[in-house]
Coordinates of C-alpha atoms and ligand atoms in Angstrom, one line a residue:
X1 CA 140.8 -6.1 -165.5
X2 CA 143.9 -5.7 -163.3
X3 CA 141.7 -4.9 -160.2
X4 CA 143.8 -4.0 -157.2
X5 CA 142.8 -5.7 -153.7
X6 CA 142.8 -2.6 -151.5
X7 CA 141.6 -4.1 -148.2
X8 CA 140.6 -2.5 -144.9
X9 CA 140.8 0.7 -143.4
X10 CA 142.2 2.5 -146.4
X11 CA 138.7 2.7 -147.5
X12 CA 137.8 5.0 -144.7
X13 CA 140.2 7.6 -145.8
X14 CA 138.0 8.3 -148.8
X15 CA 136.6 10.5 -150.1
X16 CA 139.6 12.8 -150.5
X17 CA 139.5 16.4 -149.8
X18 CA 137.6 17.0 -153.1
X19 CA 135.1 14.4 -152.1
X20 CA 136.6 11.8 -154.5
X21 CA 136.3 8.1 -154.2
X22 CA 139.2 7.5 -156.8
X23 CA 138.1 9.2 -159.7
X24 CA 134.3 9.2 -158.8
X25 CA 132.3 11.5 -156.7
X26 CA 133.1 15.3 -156.9
X27 CA 130.9 18.1 -157.3
X28 CA 129.1 18.9 -160.7
X29 CA 126.7 21.6 -159.7
X30 CA 125.7 25.1 -160.8
X31 CA 128.2 27.8 -159.3
X32 CA 125.3 28.9 -157.1
X33 CA 125.4 25.7 -155.0
X34 CA 129.0 25.7 -154.3
X35 CA 128.9 28.0 -151.1
X36 CA 126.0 25.9 -149.8
X37 CA 128.0 22.6 -150.3
X38 CA 131.1 24.0 -148.8
X39 CA 129.1 25.3 -145.7
X40 CA 127.4 21.9 -145.7
X41 CA 130.9 20.2 -145.6
X42 CA 132.1 22.2 -142.8
X43 CA 129.0 22.2 -140.7
X44 CA 128.8 18.4 -141.1
X45 CA 132.5 18.0 -140.0
X46 CA 131.9 20.2 -137.1
X47 CA 128.8 18.6 -135.8
X48 CA 130.3 15.1 -136.2
X49 CA 133.2 16.1 -134.0
X50 CA 130.8 17.7 -131.6
X51 CA 130.0 15.3 -128.5
X52 CA 126.6 17.1 -127.9
X53 CA 125.7 16.6 -131.6
X54 CA 126.6 12.9 -131.6
X55 CA 124.7 12.4 -128.2
X56 CA 121.6 13.9 -129.6
X57 CA 122.0 11.9 -132.6
X58 CA 122.2 8.4 -130.8
X59 CA 119.4 9.5 -128.4
X60 CA 117.0 10.0 -131.3
X61 CA 118.3 6.9 -132.9
X62 CA 117.6 5.0 -129.6
X63 CA 114.5 6.7 -128.4
X64 CA 112.7 7.9 -131.5
X65 CA 114.0 5.3 -134.2
X66 CA 114.0 2.2 -132.1
X67 CA 117.8 1.3 -132.3
X68 CA 119.4 -1.0 -132.0
X69 CA 117.4 -3.2 -134.5
X70 CA 117.6 -7.0 -133.9
X71 CA 119.7 -9.6 -135.8
X72 CA 117.4 -12.1 -136.6
X73 CA 118.6 -15.7 -137.4
X74 CA 116.2 -17.2 -140.3
X75 CA 116.4 -20.9 -139.5
X76 CA 113.6 -21.9 -142.1
X77 CA 114.9 -19.8 -144.9
X78 CA 118.3 -21.2 -144.1
X79 CA 117.1 -24.6 -144.2
X80 CA 115.2 -24.0 -147.7
X81 CA 118.1 -22.3 -149.3
X82 CA 121.1 -24.3 -148.1
X83 CA 123.6 -21.6 -148.5
X84 CA 124.5 -21.3 -144.9
X85 CA 123.0 -19.7 -141.6
X86 CA 121.2 -16.6 -142.5
X87 CA 120.8 -13.5 -140.4
X88 CA 118.7 -10.5 -141.1
X89 CA 119.5 -7.0 -140.1
X90 CA 116.0 -5.8 -139.2
X91 CA 116.0 -2.2 -140.6
X92 CA 112.3 -2.9 -141.2
X93 CA 111.8 -2.5 -137.5
X94 CA 112.6 1.2 -137.3
X95 CA 110.3 4.0 -136.9
X96 CA 108.9 4.5 -140.3
X97 CA 109.9 1.0 -141.5
X98 CA 113.5 1.4 -143.3
X99 CA 116.9 2.5 -143.0
X100 CA 116.2 5.8 -144.3
X101 CA 115.2 7.2 -140.9
X102 CA 118.9 7.0 -139.7
X103 CA 120.2 9.3 -142.5
X104 CA 117.1 11.8 -142.2
X105 CA 117.6 12.1 -138.4
X106 CA 121.3 13.1 -138.9
X107 CA 120.4 15.5 -141.7
X108 CA 117.5 17.2 -139.9
X109 CA 119.6 17.7 -137.0
X110 CA 122.0 19.5 -139.3
X111 CA 119.2 21.6 -140.8
X112 CA 118.2 22.5 -137.4
X113 CA 121.9 23.5 -136.5
X114 CA 121.8 25.7 -139.8
X115 CA 118.5 27.6 -138.5
X116 CA 116.8 26.2 -141.8
X117 CA 113.1 26.4 -141.5
X118 CA 112.1 24.4 -144.7
X119 CA 113.4 21.0 -145.9
X120 CA 113.0 19.3 -149.4
X121 CA 113.6 15.8 -150.5
X122 CA 113.3 13.5 -153.4
X123 CA 111.8 10.0 -153.1
X124 CA 111.2 6.8 -155.1
X125 CA 109.8 3.9 -152.8
X126 CA 108.4 7.0 -150.5
X127 CA 110.5 5.5 -147.6
X128 CA 112.8 8.5 -147.7
X129 CA 110.0 11.0 -148.0
X130 CA 108.1 9.3 -145.2
X131 CA 111.3 9.7 -142.9
X132 CA 111.7 13.2 -144.0
X133 CA 108.1 14.1 -143.3
X134 CA 108.1 12.4 -139.9
X135 CA 111.3 14.0 -138.8
X136 CA 110.4 17.5 -140.1
X137 CA 107.0 17.0 -138.1
X138 CA 109.0 16.4 -135.0
X139 CA 111.1 19.5 -135.4
X140 CA 108.3 21.5 -136.7
X141 CA 109.9 22.3 -140.1
X142 CA 108.0 22.8 -143.7
X143 CA 108.5 20.0 -145.6
X144 CA 108.2 19.4 -149.7
X145 CA 108.9 16.2 -151.1
X146 CA 109.4 15.6 -154.8
X147 CA 108.1 12.2 -156.1
X148 CA 107.6 10.8 -159.4
X149 CA 104.0 10.4 -160.8
X150 CA 104.5 6.6 -161.5
X151 CA 106.1 6.3 -158.1
X152 CA 103.0 8.1 -156.5
X153 CA 100.9 5.3 -157.9
X154 CA 102.9 2.3 -157.2
X155 CA 103.7 3.5 -153.6
X156 CA 100.3 5.1 -152.8
X157 CA 100.3 4.2 -149.0
X158 CA 103.4 6.1 -148.5
X159 CA 102.0 9.2 -150.4
X160 CA 99.1 9.2 -147.7
X161 CA 101.6 9.0 -144.8
X162 CA 103.7 11.8 -146.0
X163 CA 100.3 13.9 -146.4
X164 CA 99.0 12.8 -143.0
X165 CA 102.5 13.9 -141.6
X166 CA 101.9 17.4 -142.8
X167 CA 104.2 17.3 -145.9
X168 CA 103.4 18.5 -149.5
X169 CA 104.0 15.8 -152.0
X170 CA 104.8 17.4 -155.3
X171 CA 104.1 15.0 -158.4
X172 CA 106.9 14.9 -161.0
X173 CA 105.5 14.2 -164.3
X174 CA 108.6 14.8 -166.4
X175 CA 110.7 11.7 -167.9
X176 CA 109.6 8.4 -166.7
X177 CA 107.9 9.8 -163.4
X178 CA 110.5 8.0 -160.9
X179 CA 113.3 8.7 -158.9
X180 CA 115.8 10.2 -161.4
X181 CA 113.1 12.8 -162.3
X182 CA 112.2 13.5 -158.7
X183 CA 115.8 14.0 -157.7
X184 CA 116.3 16.3 -160.7
X185 CA 113.3 18.5 -159.5
X186 CA 114.5 18.6 -155.9
X187 CA 117.9 20.1 -156.9
X188 CA 116.2 22.5 -159.2
X189 CA 114.2 23.6 -156.0
X190 CA 117.2 23.7 -153.9
X191 CA 119.1 25.8 -156.5
X192 CA 116.3 28.4 -156.4
X193 CA 115.9 28.3 -152.5
X194 CA 119.2 27.6 -151.3
X195 CA 119.3 30.4 -148.9
X196 CA 116.4 29.0 -146.7
X197 CA 116.2 25.4 -147.6
X198 CA 117.9 22.4 -146.6
X199 CA 118.0 19.5 -149.2
X200 CA 117.8 16.1 -147.4
X201 CA 119.2 13.7 -149.8
X202 CA 118.2 10.1 -149.6
X203 CA 121.1 8.0 -150.5
X204 CA 124.9 8.1 -150.9
X205 CA 124.7 9.9 -154.2
X206 CA 124.7 13.7 -155.2
X207 CA 127.7 16.1 -155.0
X208 CA 130.2 16.1 -152.0
X209 CA 129.5 16.0 -149.1
X210 CA 126.3 14.0 -149.6
X211 CA 127.8 10.4 -150.4
X212 CA 130.3 10.9 -147.3
X213 CA 127.8 12.3 -145.0
X214 CA 125.0 9.8 -145.8
X215 CA 127.4 7.0 -145.4
X216 CA 128.7 8.2 -141.8
X217 CA 125.0 8.4 -140.8
X218 CA 124.3 5.0 -142.1
X219 CA 127.4 3.2 -140.7
X220 CA 125.1 2.6 -137.4
X221 CA 123.7 -0.4 -139.2
X222 CA 127.1 -2.0 -139.8
X223 CA 128.4 -1.1 -136.3
X224 CA 125.5 -2.6 -134.7
X225 CA 125.7 -5.8 -136.6
X226 CA 129.2 -6.3 -136.3
X227 CA 128.6 -6.3 -132.3
X228 CA 125.8 -8.5 -132.7
X229 CA 127.7 -11.0 -134.7
X230 CA 130.6 -11.0 -132.2
X231 CA 128.3 -11.5 -129.2
X232 CA 126.3 -14.0 -131.1
X233 CA 129.1 -16.3 -132.7
X234 CA 132.4 -14.6 -131.6
X235 CA 133.2 -13.7 -135.0
X236 CA 132.3 -11.8 -138.2
X237 CA 130.1 -13.4 -140.9
X238 CA 131.4 -14.9 -144.1
X239 CA 129.2 -13.0 -146.5
X240 CA 127.2 -9.9 -146.3
X241 CA 124.5 -9.1 -148.7
X242 CA 122.4 -5.8 -149.3
X243 CA 120.5 -4.4 -152.1
X244 CA 121.8 -1.3 -153.9
X245 CA 119.7 1.5 -155.3
X246 CA 121.7 4.6 -154.6
X247 CA 123.5 2.4 -152.1
X248 CA 123.0 3.8 -148.6
X249 CA 121.8 0.5 -146.8
X250 CA 124.6 -1.4 -148.5
X251 CA 127.2 1.1 -147.6
X252 CA 126.2 1.4 -144.1
X253 CA 126.1 -2.2 -143.5
X254 CA 129.4 -2.8 -145.2
X255 CA 131.5 -0.2 -144.0
X256 CA 132.5 -1.3 -140.5
X257 CA 133.4 -4.8 -142.0
X258 CA 136.1 -3.3 -144.5
X259 CA 138.9 -4.0 -142.2
X260 CA 137.7 -7.8 -142.1
X261 CA 139.4 -8.8 -145.3
X262 CA 137.8 -12.4 -144.8
X263 CA 134.2 -10.8 -145.1
X264 CA 132.9 -11.2 -148.7
X265 CA 130.5 -8.4 -149.7
X266 CA 127.8 -8.5 -152.2
X267 CA 125.6 -5.8 -153.6
X268 CA 122.4 -6.5 -155.4
X269 CA 121.2 -4.3 -158.1
X270 CA 117.7 -4.5 -159.8
X271 CA 117.9 -6.8 -162.9
X272 CA 114.3 -5.7 -163.7
X273 CA 113.4 -7.8 -166.9
X274 CA 116.8 -9.2 -167.5
X275 CA 120.1 -7.4 -168.3
X276 CA 119.7 -8.3 -171.9
X277 CA 116.2 -6.8 -172.1
X278 CA 117.5 -3.4 -171.7
X279 CA 114.7 -2.7 -169.1
X280 CA 116.6 -2.8 -165.6
X281 CA 118.5 -0.6 -163.4
X282 CA 121.6 -2.5 -162.9
X283 CA 124.1 0.4 -163.0
X284 CA 127.2 -1.2 -161.9
X285 CA 126.7 -4.5 -163.7
X286 CA 125.8 -2.7 -167.1
X287 CA 126.4 0.9 -166.8
X288 CA 129.3 3.2 -168.1
X289 CA 130.9 6.2 -166.2
X290 CA 129.3 9.6 -166.6
X291 CA 127.9 12.2 -164.4
X292 CA 124.4 12.4 -162.9
X293 CA 122.9 14.6 -160.2
X294 CA 126.3 16.3 -159.3
X295 CA 128.7 13.5 -159.1
X296 CA 130.6 11.0 -161.3
X297 CA 130.1 7.3 -161.2
X298 CA 128.6 4.5 -163.0
X299 CA 125.5 5.4 -165.0
X300 CA 122.8 3.8 -167.5
X301 CA 123.5 6.0 -170.6
X302 CA 123.4 5.6 -174.3
X303 CA 126.4 6.3 -176.7
X304 CA 125.5 10.0 -176.7
X305 CA 125.5 10.2 -173.0
X306 CA 121.8 10.4 -172.6
X307 CA 120.4 8.8 -169.5
X308 CA 118.6 5.6 -170.4
X309 CA 115.2 5.3 -168.4
X310 CA 115.6 2.3 -165.9
X311 CA 113.2 -0.2 -164.9
X312 CA 112.5 -2.1 -161.8
X313 CA 109.5 -3.5 -160.1
X314 CA 111.2 -1.8 -157.1
X315 CA 110.6 1.9 -157.0
X316 CA 113.5 2.4 -154.5
X317 CA 116.0 0.5 -156.8
X318 CA 114.6 2.2 -160.2
X319 CA 117.6 4.7 -160.4
X320 CA 120.0 5.0 -163.5
X321 CA 122.7 6.1 -161.2
X322 CA 124.7 4.6 -158.0
X323 CA 126.8 6.2 -155.4
X324 CA 130.4 7.2 -156.2
X325 CA 131.8 5.0 -153.5
X326 CA 130.0 1.9 -155.1
X327 CA 131.7 2.7 -158.2
X328 CA 135.0 2.7 -156.6
X329 CA 134.4 -0.4 -154.6
X330 CA 133.3 -2.1 -157.8
X331 CA 136.7 -1.2 -159.6
X332 CA 138.6 -2.3 -156.6
X333 CA 136.8 -5.6 -156.4
X334 CA 136.1 -5.2 -152.5
X335 CA 132.6 -5.4 -153.1
X336 CA 131.0 -7.7 -155.9
X337 CA 128.0 -6.7 -157.5
X338 CA 125.3 -8.8 -159.0
X339 CA 121.7 -8.5 -160.4
X340 CA 118.4 -10.0 -159.7
X341 CA 115.2 -9.9 -162.0
X342 CA 111.8 -8.6 -160.8
X343 CA 110.6 -12.2 -161.0
X344 CA 113.4 -13.5 -158.6
X345 CA 112.7 -10.7 -156.2
X346 CA 109.1 -11.3 -156.2
X347 CA 109.7 -15.1 -155.4
X348 CA 112.1 -14.1 -152.7
X349 CA 109.3 -11.9 -151.2
X350 CA 106.9 -14.8 -151.0
X351 CA 109.5 -17.3 -149.9
X352 CA 110.5 -14.9 -146.8
X353 CA 106.9 -14.2 -146.0
X354 CA 106.1 -18.0 -145.8
X355 CA 109.3 -19.1 -144.3
X356 CA 109.9 -16.6 -141.7
X357 CA 106.8 -14.5 -141.3
X358 CA 108.3 -11.5 -142.4
X359 CA 107.0 -9.1 -145.4
X360 CA 110.1 -7.5 -146.8
X361 CA 110.3 -4.4 -149.0
X362 CA 110.6 -5.2 -152.8
X363 CA 114.0 -3.7 -152.5
X364 CA 115.0 -6.1 -149.5
X365 CA 113.6 -8.9 -151.5
X366 CA 116.2 -8.4 -154.1
X367 CA 118.9 -9.1 -151.5
X368 CA 117.3 -12.3 -150.5
X369 CA 116.6 -13.4 -154.1
X370 CA 120.5 -13.0 -154.5
X371 CA 121.2 -15.7 -152.1
X372 CA 120.4 -18.4 -154.7
X373 CA 123.6 -17.1 -156.6
X374 CA 125.9 -18.2 -153.8
X375 CA 127.3 -21.7 -154.0
X376 CA 125.6 -24.4 -151.7
X377 CA 127.0 -24.9 -148.3
X378 CA 126.6 -28.5 -147.4
X379 CA 128.1 -28.0 -144.1
X380 CA 125.5 -25.2 -143.1
X381 CA 128.3 -23.2 -141.3
X382 CA 128.8 -20.4 -143.6
X383 CA 127.3 -17.4 -141.7
X384 CA 125.4 -14.7 -144.1
X385 CA 124.1 -11.4 -143.1
X386 CA 121.5 -9.9 -145.0
X387 CA 120.4 -6.3 -144.7
X388 CA 116.6 -6.3 -144.6
X389 CA 116.3 -2.6 -145.4
X390 CA 112.4 -2.0 -145.1
X391 CA 109.3 -3.7 -144.5
X392 CA 106.9 -4.8 -147.4
X393 CA 103.5 -2.8 -146.5
X394 CA 104.3 -0.1 -149.1
X395 CA 104.6 -2.8 -151.8
X396 CA 101.5 -4.9 -151.2
X397 CA 99.5 -3.4 -154.1
X398 CA 102.3 -4.1 -156.5
X399 CA 103.1 -7.8 -155.0
X400 CA 99.3 -8.7 -155.2
X401 CA 98.9 -7.3 -158.8
X402 CA 102.1 -9.2 -159.9
X403 CA 101.6 -12.5 -158.1
X404 CA 97.7 -12.6 -159.0
X405 CA 95.0 -13.0 -156.4
X406 CA 94.4 -16.5 -157.5
X407 CA 97.9 -17.6 -156.4
X408 CA 97.6 -16.0 -153.2
X409 CA 94.0 -17.2 -152.5
X410 CA 95.0 -20.8 -152.9
Ligands
LIG501 C1 113.2 -0.2 -148.2 C2 114.4 0.4 -149.1 N1 115.5 -0.3 -149.3 C3 116.5 0.2 -150.2 C4 116.3 1.1 -150.8 C5 117.3 1.6 -151.7 O1 118.1 2.7 -151.4 P1 119.6 2.6 -151.0 O2 120.2 1.8 -152.0 O3 120.0 4.1 -150.8 O4 119.6 1.7 -149.6 C6 115.1 1.9 -150.7 C7 114.9 3.3 -151.2 O5 113.9 3.8 -151.4 C8 114.2 1.6 -149.8 O6 113.1 2.2 -149.6

């Protein structure tokens, strides 16, 4: 395909001034949102340069979210898989149980700086909604979260969490009742209430500056991991693996390693019932270029440009689009993308639980499952970092139903 290998810090020069990663990204939004996006860009850039904002953000990450998260060696998993020494970056151990808190703390600090009193969000797995409801409570803001009706059923514990935190969870019945439909409703709300509402977007998707801003807030994952690998092993890992829904935990994990040309990076999409079945959410593996939720990127769509309803057992990966930076990274070849099925993710869920005593989120279980696709490493010297993006409590209902009580009770 004539992909050029563009390594290192050149990646960090992106997006360009128009919010583009190569041809991807940009702002495909109604006219009424442009001033709000311009203001958000200017306010983010100013805040990110402001020492007091950065100090407050770091303070909250440390004292409220519980960072830095550990980098845990997984000896029994490594032995079972024989793909190398596996280290888990433990985003599951943050307050609220996933990487989503990093981004939400940053954005709600910005909302407070903009003197907004109300925040809205979309959520799929509910982890972004829980993080938003949590930080909104911490700052005394009104919080409305849009969630697909199907996702409300399969992530019921998170719906209750959000409600207990004082948020209103608004069910979205439209479409498939999943993340894409929730995001469409949240954007509709924002268009109507743009003057007094801050829209807390949950991944590296949407119009500029969201993909850039969310990347910067999530870079803490990779920055910490890089230091931890250096201290532990004196070097960077050989391979990094992370799941990709919109792509925020992956981009946060990868970015500070881009300048290390030796580090292989793998993003793992939801292969659902298999790529040939048409029931999956593997946007980069099987999509084509189009526009969704305000930005251009790879997308699951039919020949008429209609979005194909995606499927994944994991509500956080069940999205037909992907962040524009991932679209760019795919074309350049700097990051490789592959897909694992629902069944493979379920097996990886059990494997991690039984080998290491850790219940991963089903999203993170996709990253573990992808390790089988790496070549074997008889020397056992290859070092692999996996972003464990969240914990599995929210998925217990889904996992129990899928695995069957009989098998679990044996
Ligand atoms: C635990 C967890 N991991 C991963 C994701 C996928 O999001 P992203 O690709 O933005 O990291 C989600 C989304 O809800 C999630 O809850």
